């Protein structure tokens, strides 16, 4: 009997070991019956995503991609969160001008600040790019990186969208949150590659999207190392360092990641070069455009000054890239919508 | 009897499950009896490393650091591989000038190329920084990123150190390879933060150090996105983008990682600001200087033009940072040395 127990125990241990190995090797998403993309309607877009992921994660398949190379890049404004009536960083900029105005009496008469403080942003922006840069530098530079991170964190914790009344961090697309999680569960690293300021995004992207600071690529201003009373700080200088938009996106990707993504997600012509760069690599590739077609639940636009998608849509169609019709493909747009 | 087997099996399954959980949760390094740093002599440096790692990885301890924040940054030249008689990228530059000379007949008379081609690098470098930049741009710019990666890969596969006759990629420090692996086994991400060219390092750092391209930070020249016959390329422009040295190192870290490292490893005054930046964060911190004291197995220097360690050594001593005495602390310097 004692001998039997030893035999049984040995058998059980071997069985368990085998089962454990199977469990560890199995794909957590595939082995689960639950739909990893519940906010996506069944259709060609969802099908294309799932087929691509299945293909590149299937060991032994000719299209298998090792985990180290499973890099997916996402635009932010209009791709992961909304960008209407204007990119959310612009709201931050306006709020900062108002908050800083008491320390700058000269802004009451100096443009573009004066018009802005009088509640006329259109007049403020009449100065074009120069006005925008002036506003950006007055609000984004002159402090240390730690101070700026705190300013952003404080603002994003309470700032609300003027139309929906929801926090800006709630104005994120539920289907894209699911897509990010689905890709990560399949061994992808998910990067943001945005025209927005890199240090405007980093304080909250991990909490909101699950994307850590080192996987955020964005536009930047120059930094300067200084010792202040023996304490090292990085000071944000009023000088543009890098514009991570359009042809800047593949440059930002190469500078920071140093390898070519295999999947790219965007919504505008500003993402086109990132798509082209991603698509031109060898092996399986996936490019997806979010097309804003839902005027009711979100906004419908593709010929806009910001977020315009003309060349991109044309190229997507001619190259067979996936185009998400937001109205038809998304069961739910925002997390706060009722299911 | 049948009932007994079921009971025993159930018990065995429960035991196995418990054991499996323990095995998964256990630290792979600590649970092994093997010394993870066999090329380090017992002494204060090794002790300091092991104590720091134990401290930050001990769950529940007040000095525990979550895996996401376990970031360690390493200088490259003189810290991970040797840098004498000159930084190895300089050998690459000279070899490229020779290889490209047939396409540039004007170099036979133009400085700094003429002196270099006559075998007189000292005369070539008499032009100072301007000469260096000219040589760098002539050899590092003008091609696509893919073409440059291939040039580097081809060169590094065969180029040998003039004194030892070993491949440059064999002139790496065995104790530092063990340290990199030890930190990674304890949940750290290991980054290179080097004054060297980022695209000069990326083609081989994964193979040699286990450090993937996205964890390499370095100096860079500007890149430009272009479509050539419809094919997207990134062209390397003869214009400096970023110098990742001295005060540039904390800037490079902030730009690319966006969080402060908890451990920094260097060997020269060019690493001092990176150390200061690392040391100034909250919670446990670790800074280590490699002091080149071994004229026999390697080189002994700290007052050199390149790799000088004067302020750094002073600051290390006053702040209690760890200083490795290469001669005393390292059992073996290079992997090719007999054990």
Coordinates of N, CA and C in Angstrom, one line a residue, chain B residues 51-274:
Chain B
X51 N 23.8 43.5 -1.8 CA 22.9 44.1 -0.8 C 21.9 45.0 -1.4
X52 N 22.3 45.8 -2.4 CA 21.3 46.7 -3.0 C 20.2 45.9 -3.7
X53 N 20.6 44.9 -4.4 CA 19.6 44.1 -5.2 C 18.7 43.4 -4.2
X54 N 19.3 42.9 -3.1 CA 18.4 42.1 -2.2 C 17.4 43.1 -1.5
X55 N 17.8 44.3 -1.2 CA 17.0 45.3 -0.6 C 15.8 45.7 -1.4
X56 N 16.1 46.0 -2.7 CA 15.0 46.6 -3.5 C 14.1 45.5 -4.0
X57 N 14.5 44.2 -4.0 CA 13.6 43.2 -4.5 C 12.9 42.4 -3.3
X58 N 13.1 42.8 -2.1 CA 12.5 42.1 -1.0 C 11.1 42.7 -0.7
X59 N 10.1 41.8 -1.1 CA 8.7 42.3 -0.9 C 8.4 42.6 0.5
X60 N 7.6 43.7 0.7 CA 7.2 44.0 2.0 C 8.2 44.9 2.8
X61 N 9.5 44.9 2.3 CA 10.5 45.8 2.9 C 10.2 47.2 2.5
X62 N 10.6 48.2 3.4 CA 10.3 49.6 3.1 C 11.1 50.1 1.9
X63 N 12.1 49.4 1.5 CA 13.0 49.8 0.4 C 12.6 49.0 -0.9
X64 N 11.6 48.2 -0.8 CA 11.2 47.5 -2.0 C 10.9 48.4 -3.2
X65 N 11.3 48.1 -4.4 CA 11.0 48.9 -5.6 C 10.3 48.0 -6.6
X66 N 9.1 48.5 -7.0 CA 8.3 47.7 -8.0 C 9.1 47.4 -9.3
X67 N 8.9 46.3 -9.9 CA 9.6 45.9 -11.1 C 9.7 47.1 -12.2
X68 N 8.5 47.7 -12.4 CA 8.4 48.8 -13.4 C 9.5 49.9 -13.2
X69 N 9.9 50.1 -11.9 CA 10.8 51.2 -11.6 C 12.2 50.7 -11.5
X70 N 12.5 49.4 -11.7 CA 13.8 48.9 -11.6 C 14.6 49.2 -12.9
X71 N 15.1 50.4 -13.0 CA 15.8 50.8 -14.2 C 17.2 51.0 -13.9
X72 N 18.1 50.4 -14.6 CA 19.6 50.6 -14.4 C 20.2 51.1 -15.7
X73 N 21.0 52.1 -15.6 CA 21.6 52.7 -16.7 C 23.1 52.5 -16.7
X74 N 23.7 52.1 -17.9 CA 25.1 51.8 -18.0 C 25.7 52.6 -19.1
X75 N 26.8 53.3 -18.8 CA 27.7 53.9 -19.8 C 28.2 52.7 -20.6
X76 N 28.7 52.9 -21.8 CA 29.3 51.8 -22.6 C 30.8 51.8 -22.6
X77 N 31.4 52.9 -23.3 CA 32.9 52.9 -23.4 C 33.6 53.0 -22.1
X78 N 34.3 52.0 -21.7 CA 35.1 52.0 -20.4 C 34.3 51.5 -19.3
X79 N 33.0 51.2 -19.5 CA 32.1 50.6 -18.5 C 31.7 49.2 -18.8
X80 N 31.2 49.0 -20.1 CA 30.9 47.7 -20.5 C 31.9 47.1 -21.4
X81 N 32.5 47.9 -22.2 CA 33.7 47.4 -23.0 C 34.8 48.4 -22.9
X82 N 36.0 48.0 -23.3 CA 37.2 48.9 -23.2 C 37.1 50.1 -24.1
X83 N 38.0 51.1 -23.9 CA 38.0 52.3 -24.7 C 39.4 52.8 -25.0
X84 N 40.3 51.8 -24.9 CA 41.7 52.2 -25.2 C 42.3 51.4 -26.3
X85 N 43.1 51.9 -27.2 CA 43.8 53.2 -27.1 C 42.9 54.4 -27.4
X86 N 41.7 54.1 -28.0 CA 40.7 55.1 -28.3 C 39.3 54.5 -28.4
X87 N 38.3 55.2 -28.2 CA 36.9 54.6 -28.3 C 36.8 53.8 -29.6
X88 N 36.2 52.6 -29.5 CA 36.2 51.7 -30.6 C 35.4 52.3 -31.8
X89 N 34.5 53.2 -31.6 CA 33.8 53.8 -32.7 C 34.8 54.6 -33.6
X90 N 35.9 55.1 -33.0 CA 36.9 55.8 -33.7 C 37.6 54.9 -34.7
X91 N 37.8 53.6 -34.3 CA 38.4 52.6 -35.3 C 37.4 52.4 -36.4
X92 N 36.2 52.3 -36.1 CA 35.1 52.2 -37.2 C 35.2 53.4 -38.1
X93 N 35.4 54.6 -37.6 CA 35.4 55.8 -38.4 C 36.6 55.8 -39.3
X94 N 37.8 55.4 -38.8 CA 39.0 55.3 -39.6 C 38.9 54.3 -40.7
X95 N 38.4 53.1 -40.3 CA 38.2 52.1 -41.3 C 37.2 52.5 -42.4
X96 N 36.2 53.2 -42.1 CA 35.3 53.7 -43.1 C 35.9 54.7 -44.0
X97 N 36.8 55.6 -43.4 CA 37.4 56.6 -44.3 C 38.3 55.9 -45.3
X98 N 39.0 54.8 -44.9 CA 39.8 54.1 -45.8 C 38.9 53.4 -46.9
X99 N 37.8 52.8 -46.4 CA 37.0 52.1 -47.4 C 36.3 53.0 -48.4
X100 N 36.0 54.2 -48.0 CA 35.3 55.2 -48.8 C 36.3 56.0 -49.7
X101 N 37.6 56.0 -49.4 CA 38.6 56.9 -50.0 C 38.5 56.7 -51.6
X102 N 38.4 55.5 -52.1 CA 38.4 55.4 -53.6 C 37.3 56.3 -54.2
X103 N 36.2 56.4 -53.5 CA 35.1 57.2 -54.1 C 35.3 58.7 -53.8
X104 N 36.3 59.1 -53.1 CA 36.6 60.5 -52.7 C 38.0 60.9 -53.0
X105 N 38.4 61.0 -54.3 CA 39.8 61.3 -54.7 C 40.2 62.7 -54.0
X106 N 39.2 63.5 -53.7 CA 39.6 64.8 -53.1 C 40.2 64.7 -51.7
X107 N 39.9 63.5 -51.1 CA 40.4 63.3 -49.7 C 41.9 63.2 -49.7
X108 N 42.5 62.9 -50.8 CA 44.0 62.7 -50.9 C 44.7 64.0 -50.5
X109 N 44.0 65.1 -50.7 CA 44.7 66.4 -50.4 C 43.9 67.2 -49.3
X110 N 42.6 66.8 -49.1 CA 41.8 67.6 -48.1 C 42.0 67.1 -46.7
X111 N 42.2 68.0 -45.7 CA 42.3 67.6 -44.3 C 40.8 67.5 -43.8
X112 N 40.6 66.7 -42.8 CA 41.5 65.9 -42.0 C 41.8 64.5 -42.7
X113 N 41.1 64.3 -43.9 CA 41.2 63.0 -44.5 C 42.6 62.6 -45.0
X114 N 43.3 63.6 -45.6 CA 44.6 63.4 -46.2 C 45.6 62.8 -45.2
X115 N 45.7 63.4 -44.0 CA 46.6 62.9 -43.0 C 46.2 61.5 -42.5
X116 N 45.0 61.4 -42.4 CA 44.5 60.1 -41.9 C 44.9 59.0 -42.9
X117 N 44.7 59.2 -44.2 CA 45.0 58.2 -45.2 C 46.5 58.0 -45.3
X118 N 47.3 59.0 -44.9 CA 48.7 58.8 -44.9 C 49.2 58.1 -43.6
X119 N 48.2 57.7 -42.8 CA 48.6 57.0 -41.6 C 49.0 57.9 -40.4
X120 N 48.6 59.1 -40.4 CA 48.9 60.1 -39.4 C 47.7 60.6 -38.7
X121 N 47.0 59.8 -37.8 CA 45.8 60.3 -37.2 C 46.0 61.5 -36.3
X122 N 47.2 61.6 -35.7 CA 47.4 62.8 -34.9 C 47.3 64.1 -35.6
X123 N 48.0 64.1 -36.8 CA 47.9 65.3 -37.7 C 46.4 65.5 -38.1
X124 N 45.7 64.4 -38.4 CA 44.3 64.6 -38.9 C 43.5 65.2 -37.8
X125 N 43.8 64.9 -36.5 CA 42.9 65.4 -35.4 C 43.4 66.7 -34.9
X126 N 44.5 67.3 -35.5 CA 45.0 68.6 -35.1 C 43.9 69.6 -35.3
X127 N 43.0 69.4 -36.2 CA 41.9 70.3 -36.5 C 40.8 70.3 -35.4
X128 N 41.0 69.5 -34.3 CA 40.1 69.6 -33.1 C 38.7 69.1 -33.4
X129 N 37.8 69.6 -32.7 CA 36.4 69.2 -32.8 C 35.9 69.2 -34.3
X130 N 36.3 70.3 -35.0 CA 35.8 70.4 -36.3 C 36.2 69.2 -37.2
X131 N 37.5 68.8 -37.0 CA 38.0 67.7 -37.8 C 37.2 66.4 -37.4
X132 N 37.0 66.2 -36.1 CA 36.2 65.0 -35.7 C 34.8 65.0 -36.3
X133 N 34.2 66.1 -36.3 CA 32.8 66.2 -36.8 C 32.9 65.9 -38.3
X134 N 33.9 66.4 -39.0 CA 34.0 66.2 -40.4 C 34.1 64.7 -40.7
X135 N 35.0 64.0 -39.9 CA 35.2 62.6 -40.1 C 34.0 61.8 -39.8
X136 N 33.3 62.2 -38.8 CA 32.1 61.5 -38.4 C 31.0 61.6 -39.5
X137 N 30.8 62.8 -39.9 CA 29.7 63.0 -40.9 C 30.0 62.4 -42.2
X138 N 31.3 62.4 -42.6 CA 31.7 61.7 -43.9 C 31.5 60.2 -43.8
X139 N 31.5 59.6 -42.6 CA 31.4 58.2 -42.5 C 30.1 57.7 -41.9
X140 N 29.4 58.6 -41.2 CA 28.2 58.1 -40.5 C 26.9 58.7 -41.2
X141 N 27.0 59.6 -42.1 CA 25.8 60.2 -42.7 C 25.8 59.9 -44.2
X142 N 24.6 60.2 -44.8 CA 24.5 60.1 -46.3 C 23.9 58.8 -46.8
X143 N 23.6 57.9 -45.8 CA 23.0 56.6 -46.2 C 21.7 56.5 -45.4
X144 N 20.9 55.4 -45.7 CA 19.7 55.2 -45.0 C 20.1 54.5 -43.7
X145 N 19.1 54.5 -42.7 CA 19.4 53.8 -41.4 C 19.6 52.3 -41.7
X146 N 18.9 51.7 -42.6 CA 19.1 50.2 -42.9 C 20.5 50.0 -43.4
X147 N 20.9 50.9 -44.3 CA 22.2 50.7 -44.9 C 23.3 50.9 -43.8
X148 N 23.1 51.8 -43.0 CA 24.1 52.1 -41.9 C 24.2 50.9 -41.0
X149 N 23.0 50.3 -40.6 CA 23.0 49.2 -39.7 C 23.8 48.0 -40.3
X150 N 23.7 47.9 -41.6 CA 24.4 46.8 -42.3 C 25.9 47.0 -42.3
X151 N 26.3 48.3 -42.6 CA 27.7 48.7 -42.5 C 28.3 48.4 -41.2
X152 N 27.6 48.7 -40.1 CA 28.1 48.5 -38.7 C 28.2 47.0 -38.5
X153 N 27.1 46.3 -38.8 CA 27.1 44.8 -38.6 C 28.2 44.1 -39.3
X154 N 28.5 44.5 -40.5 CA 29.6 43.9 -41.3 C 30.9 44.2 -40.6
X155 N 31.1 45.4 -40.2 CA 32.4 45.8 -39.6 C 32.6 45.1 -38.3
X156 N 31.6 45.1 -37.4 CA 31.8 44.6 -36.1 C 32.0 43.1 -36.1
X157 N 31.6 42.4 -37.1 CA 31.7 41.0 -37.2 C 33.1 40.6 -37.4
X158 N 34.0 41.5 -37.9 CA 35.4 41.1 -38.1 C 36.5 42.0 -37.6
X159 N 36.1 43.2 -37.2 CA 37.1 44.2 -36.8 C 37.7 43.8 -35.5
X160 N 39.1 43.9 -35.4 CA 39.8 43.5 -34.3 C 40.6 44.6 -33.6
X161 N 40.8 44.4 -32.3 CA 41.5 45.4 -31.5 C 43.0 45.3 -31.8
X162 N 43.6 46.5 -32.1 CA 45.0 46.5 -32.5 C 46.0 45.8 -31.5
X163 N 45.7 45.9 -30.3 CA 46.6 45.4 -29.3 C 46.4 43.9 -28.9
X164 N 45.2 43.6 -28.7 CA 44.9 42.2 -28.2 C 44.6 41.2 -29.4
X165 N 44.2 41.8 -30.6 CA 43.9 40.9 -31.7 C 42.5 40.3 -31.5
X166 N 41.8 40.6 -30.5 CA 40.4 40.1 -30.3 C 39.4 41.0 -31.0
X167 N 38.3 40.4 -31.3 CA 37.2 41.2 -31.8 C 36.8 42.3 -30.8
X168 N 36.4 43.4 -31.3 CA 36.0 44.5 -30.3 C 34.9 44.0 -29.4
X169 N 34.0 43.2 -30.0 CA 32.9 42.7 -29.1 C 33.3 41.6 -28.1
X170 N 34.6 41.2 -28.2 CA 35.1 40.4 -27.1 C 35.9 41.2 -26.1
X171 N 36.1 42.5 -26.3 CA 36.7 43.4 -25.4 C 35.7 43.9 -24.4
X172 N 34.8 43.1 -24.0 CA 33.8 43.5 -23.0 C 34.2 42.9 -21.7
X173 N 33.7 43.5 -20.6 CA 34.1 43.1 -19.3 C 33.2 42.0 -18.8
X174 N 33.8 40.9 -18.5 CA 33.1 39.7 -18.0 C 32.3 40.0 -16.8
X175 N 32.9 40.7 -15.8 CA 32.1 41.0 -14.5 C 30.9 41.9 -14.8
X176 N 31.0 42.7 -15.8 CA 29.8 43.6 -16.1 C 28.7 42.8 -16.9
X177 N 29.2 41.8 -17.7 CA 28.2 40.9 -18.3 C 27.4 40.2 -17.3
X178 N 28.1 39.7 -16.3 CA 27.4 39.0 -15.2 C 26.5 39.9 -14.4
X179 N 27.0 41.2 -14.2 CA 26.1 42.1 -13.5 C 24.8 42.5 -14.2
X180 N 25.0 42.6 -15.6 CA 23.8 42.9 -16.4 C 22.8 41.7 -16.2
X181 N 23.3 40.5 -16.4 CA 22.4 39.3 -16.3 C 21.8 39.2 -14.9
X182 N 22.6 39.5 -13.9 CA 22.1 39.4 -12.5 C 21.0 40.4 -12.2
X183 N 21.2 41.7 -12.7 CA 20.1 42.7 -12.5 C 18.9 42.3 -13.3
X184 N 19.0 41.8 -14.5 CA 17.8 41.4 -15.3 C 17.1 40.2 -14.6
X185 N 17.8 39.3 -14.1 CA 17.2 38.2 -13.4 C 16.5 38.6 -12.1
X186 N 16.8 39.8 -11.7 CA 16.1 40.4 -10.5 C 15.1 41.5 -10.9
X187 N 14.6 41.4 -12.2 CA 13.5 42.3 -12.6 C 13.9 43.7 -13.1
X188 N 15.2 43.9 -13.2 CA 15.7 45.2 -13.7 C 15.6 45.2 -15.2
X189 N 15.3 46.4 -15.8 CA 15.6 46.6 -17.2 C 17.0 47.4 -17.3
X190 N 17.9 46.9 -18.1 CA 19.2 47.4 -18.2 C 19.3 48.3 -19.5
X191 N 19.6 49.5 -19.3 CA 19.8 50.5 -20.5 C 21.2 50.8 -20.7
X192 N 21.6 51.1 -21.9 CA 22.9 51.7 -22.2 C 22.6 53.2 -22.4
X193 N 23.4 54.0 -21.7 CA 23.4 55.5 -21.9 C 24.8 56.0 -22.2
X194 N 25.0 56.1 -23.5 CA 26.4 56.3 -24.0 C 26.6 57.5 -24.8
X195 N 27.8 58.1 -24.8 CA 28.2 59.2 -25.7 C 28.3 58.7 -27.1
X196 N 28.5 57.4 -27.3 CA 28.7 56.8 -28.6 C 27.4 56.9 -29.4
X197 N 27.5 56.7 -30.7 CA 26.4 56.8 -31.6 C 25.3 55.7 -31.4
X198 N 24.1 56.1 -31.2 CA 23.0 55.1 -30.9 C 22.9 54.1 -32.0
X199 N 23.1 54.5 -33.2 CA 22.9 53.5 -34.3 C 24.2 52.7 -34.6
X200 N 25.3 53.2 -34.0 CA 26.5 52.4 -34.0 C 26.4 51.2 -33.0
X201 N 25.6 51.4 -32.0 CA 25.6 50.3 -30.9 C 24.4 49.3 -31.2
X202 N 23.3 49.8 -31.6 CA 22.1 49.0 -31.7 C 22.2 47.7 -32.5
X203 N 23.0 47.7 -33.6 CA 23.1 46.4 -34.3 C 23.7 45.2 -33.6
X204 N 24.4 45.5 -32.5 CA 25.1 44.3 -31.8 C 24.9 44.3 -30.3
X205 N 24.2 45.3 -29.7 CA 24.1 45.3 -28.2 C 23.2 44.1 -27.7
X206 N 22.3 43.7 -28.4 CA 21.4 42.6 -28.0 C 22.2 41.3 -27.9
X207 N 22.9 41.0 -28.9 CA 23.7 39.8 -29.0 C 24.8 39.8 -27.9
X208 N 25.5 40.9 -27.8 CA 26.7 41.0 -26.9 C 26.3 41.2 -25.4
X209 N 25.4 42.1 -25.2 CA 25.0 42.5 -23.8 C 23.6 42.0 -23.4
X210 N 22.8 41.5 -24.3 CA 21.4 41.2 -24.0 C 20.6 42.4 -23.9
X211 N 21.1 43.5 -24.5 CA 20.3 44.8 -24.4 C 19.7 45.1 -25.7
X212 N 18.3 45.1 -25.8 CA 17.7 45.3 -27.1 C 17.7 46.8 -27.5
X213 N 17.5 47.0 -28.8 CA 17.7 48.4 -29.4 C 16.9 49.5 -28.7
X214 N 15.7 49.2 -28.2 CA 14.9 50.2 -27.5 C 15.5 50.6 -26.2
X215 N 16.5 49.8 -25.7 CA 17.1 50.2 -24.4 C 18.5 50.7 -24.6
X216 N 18.7 51.2 -25.8 CA 20.0 51.9 -26.1 C 19.8 53.4 -26.3
X217 N 20.4 54.2 -25.5 CA 20.4 55.6 -25.6 C 21.8 56.1 -26.0
X218 N 21.9 57.0 -27.0 CA 23.2 57.4 -27.4 C 23.1 58.7 -28.1
X219 N 24.3 59.2 -28.6 CA 24.3 60.4 -29.4 C 23.7 60.1 -30.8
X220 N 23.2 61.1 -31.5 CA 22.6 60.8 -32.8 C 22.7 62.0 -33.7
X221 N 22.6 61.7 -35.0 CA 22.5 62.7 -36.0 C 21.1 62.8 -36.5
X222 N 20.7 63.8 -37.2 CA 19.3 64.0 -37.6 C 18.9 62.9 -38.7
X223 N 17.7 62.5 -38.7 CA 17.1 61.6 -39.7 C 16.1 62.3 -40.5
X224 N 15.9 61.9 -41.8 CA 14.9 62.5 -42.6 C 14.1 61.4 -43.3
X225 N 12.8 61.5 -43.2 CA 11.9 60.5 -43.9 C 11.8 60.9 -45.3
X226 N 12.0 59.9 -46.2 CA 11.8 60.1 -47.7 C 11.1 58.9 -48.3
X227 N 10.4 59.2 -49.4 CA 10.0 58.1 -50.2 C 10.9 58.0 -51.4
X228 N 11.6 56.9 -51.6 CA 12.4 56.7 -52.8 C 11.8 55.6 -53.6
X229 N 11.4 56.0 -54.8 CA 10.6 55.1 -55.7 C 9.5 54.5 -55.0
X230 N 8.8 55.3 -54.2 CA 7.6 54.8 -53.4 C 8.0 54.0 -52.2
X231 N 9.3 53.8 -51.9 CA 9.7 53.0 -50.8 C 10.2 54.0 -49.7
X232 N 9.6 53.9 -48.5 CA 10.0 54.8 -47.4 C 11.4 54.5 -46.8
X233 N 12.2 55.5 -46.7 CA 13.5 55.3 -46.0 C 13.8 56.4 -45.0
X234 N 14.7 56.2 -44.1 CA 15.1 57.2 -43.2 C 16.6 57.5 -43.6
X235 N 16.8 58.7 -44.0 CA 18.2 59.1 -44.4 C 18.9 59.8 -43.3
X236 N 20.2 59.4 -43.1 CA 21.0 60.0 -42.1 C 21.6 61.2 -42.6
X237 N 21.3 62.4 -41.9 CA 21.8 63.7 -42.4 C 23.1 64.1 -41.6
X238 N 23.9 64.8 -42.3 CA 25.2 65.2 -41.7 C 25.0 66.4 -40.7
X239 N 24.2 66.2 -39.7 CA 23.8 67.3 -38.8 C 23.6 66.6 -37.4
X240 N 24.3 67.2 -36.4 CA 24.2 66.6 -35.1 C 22.8 66.8 -34.5
X241 N 22.2 65.8 -34.0 CA 20.9 65.9 -33.3 C 21.0 66.0 -31.8
X242 N 21.8 65.1 -31.2 CA 21.9 65.1 -29.8 C 23.2 64.5 -29.3
X243 N 23.8 65.2 -28.4 CA 25.1 64.6 -27.8 C 24.8 64.1 -26.4
X244 N 24.8 62.8 -26.3 CA 24.4 62.1 -25.1 C 25.7 61.9 -24.2
X245 N 26.2 63.0 -23.7 CA 27.4 62.9 -22.8 C 27.3 64.0 -21.8
X246 N 27.9 63.7 -20.6 CA 27.9 64.7 -19.5 C 26.5 65.1 -19.2
X247 N 26.2 66.4 -19.2 CA 24.8 66.8 -18.8 C 23.8 66.4 -19.8
X248 N 24.2 65.9 -21.0 CA 23.3 65.3 -22.0 C 22.7 63.9 -21.5
X249 N 23.4 63.2 -20.6 CA 23.0 61.9 -20.2 C 21.6 61.9 -19.5
X250 N 21.5 62.8 -18.4 CA 20.2 62.8 -17.8 C 19.1 63.3 -18.8
X251 N 19.4 64.2 -19.7 CA 18.5 64.6 -20.7 C 18.0 63.4 -21.6
X252 N 19.0 62.7 -22.1 CA 18.7 61.5 -22.9 C 17.8 60.5 -22.2
X253 N 18.1 60.3 -20.9 CA 17.4 59.4 -20.0 C 15.9 59.9 -19.9
X254 N 15.7 61.2 -19.7 CA 14.4 61.7 -19.5 C 13.6 61.6 -20.8
X255 N 14.3 62.0 -21.9 CA 13.6 62.0 -23.2 C 13.2 60.6 -23.6
X256 N 14.1 59.6 -23.4 CA 13.8 58.2 -23.9 C 13.0 57.3 -22.9
X257 N 13.4 57.4 -21.6 CA 12.8 56.5 -20.6 C 11.6 57.2 -19.9
X258 N 11.9 58.5 -19.6 CA 10.8 59.3 -19.0 C 10.6 58.9 -17.5
X259 N 11.5 58.1 -16.9 CA 11.6 58.0 -15.5 C 13.0 57.9 -15.0
X260 N 13.2 58.2 -13.8 CA 14.5 58.3 -13.2 C 15.0 56.9 -12.9
X261 N 16.3 56.5 -13.3 CA 16.8 55.2 -13.0 C 17.0 55.1 -11.4
X262 N 17.1 53.9 -10.9 CA 17.5 53.7 -9.5 C 18.9 53.3 -9.4
X263 N 19.6 52.9 -10.5 CA 21.0 52.5 -10.4 C 21.7 53.0 -11.7
X264 N 22.9 53.5 -11.5 CA 23.7 54.0 -12.6 C 25.2 53.5 -12.5
X265 N 25.8 53.2 -13.6 CA 27.1 52.6 -13.7 C 27.9 53.3 -14.8
X266 N 29.1 53.8 -14.4 CA 29.9 54.5 -15.3 C 31.3 54.4 -15.0
X267 N 32.2 55.1 -15.7 CA 33.6 55.1 -15.4 C 34.3 56.4 -15.6
X268 N 33.6 57.5 -16.0 CA 34.3 58.7 -16.2 C 33.5 59.9 -15.8
X269 N 34.1 61.1 -15.9 CA 33.4 62.3 -15.5 C 32.2 62.6 -16.5
X270 N 32.3 62.0 -17.6 CA 31.1 62.1 -18.6 C 29.9 61.4 -18.1
X271 N 30.0 60.6 -17.0 CA 28.9 59.9 -16.4 C 28.4 60.6 -15.2
X272 N 29.1 61.6 -14.7 CA 28.8 62.2 -13.4 C 27.4 62.7 -13.3
X273 N 26.9 63.5 -14.3 CA 25.6 64.0 -14.2 C 24.5 62.9 -14.2
X274 N 24.8 61.9 -14.9 CA 23.8 60.7 -14.9 C 23.8 60.1 -13.5

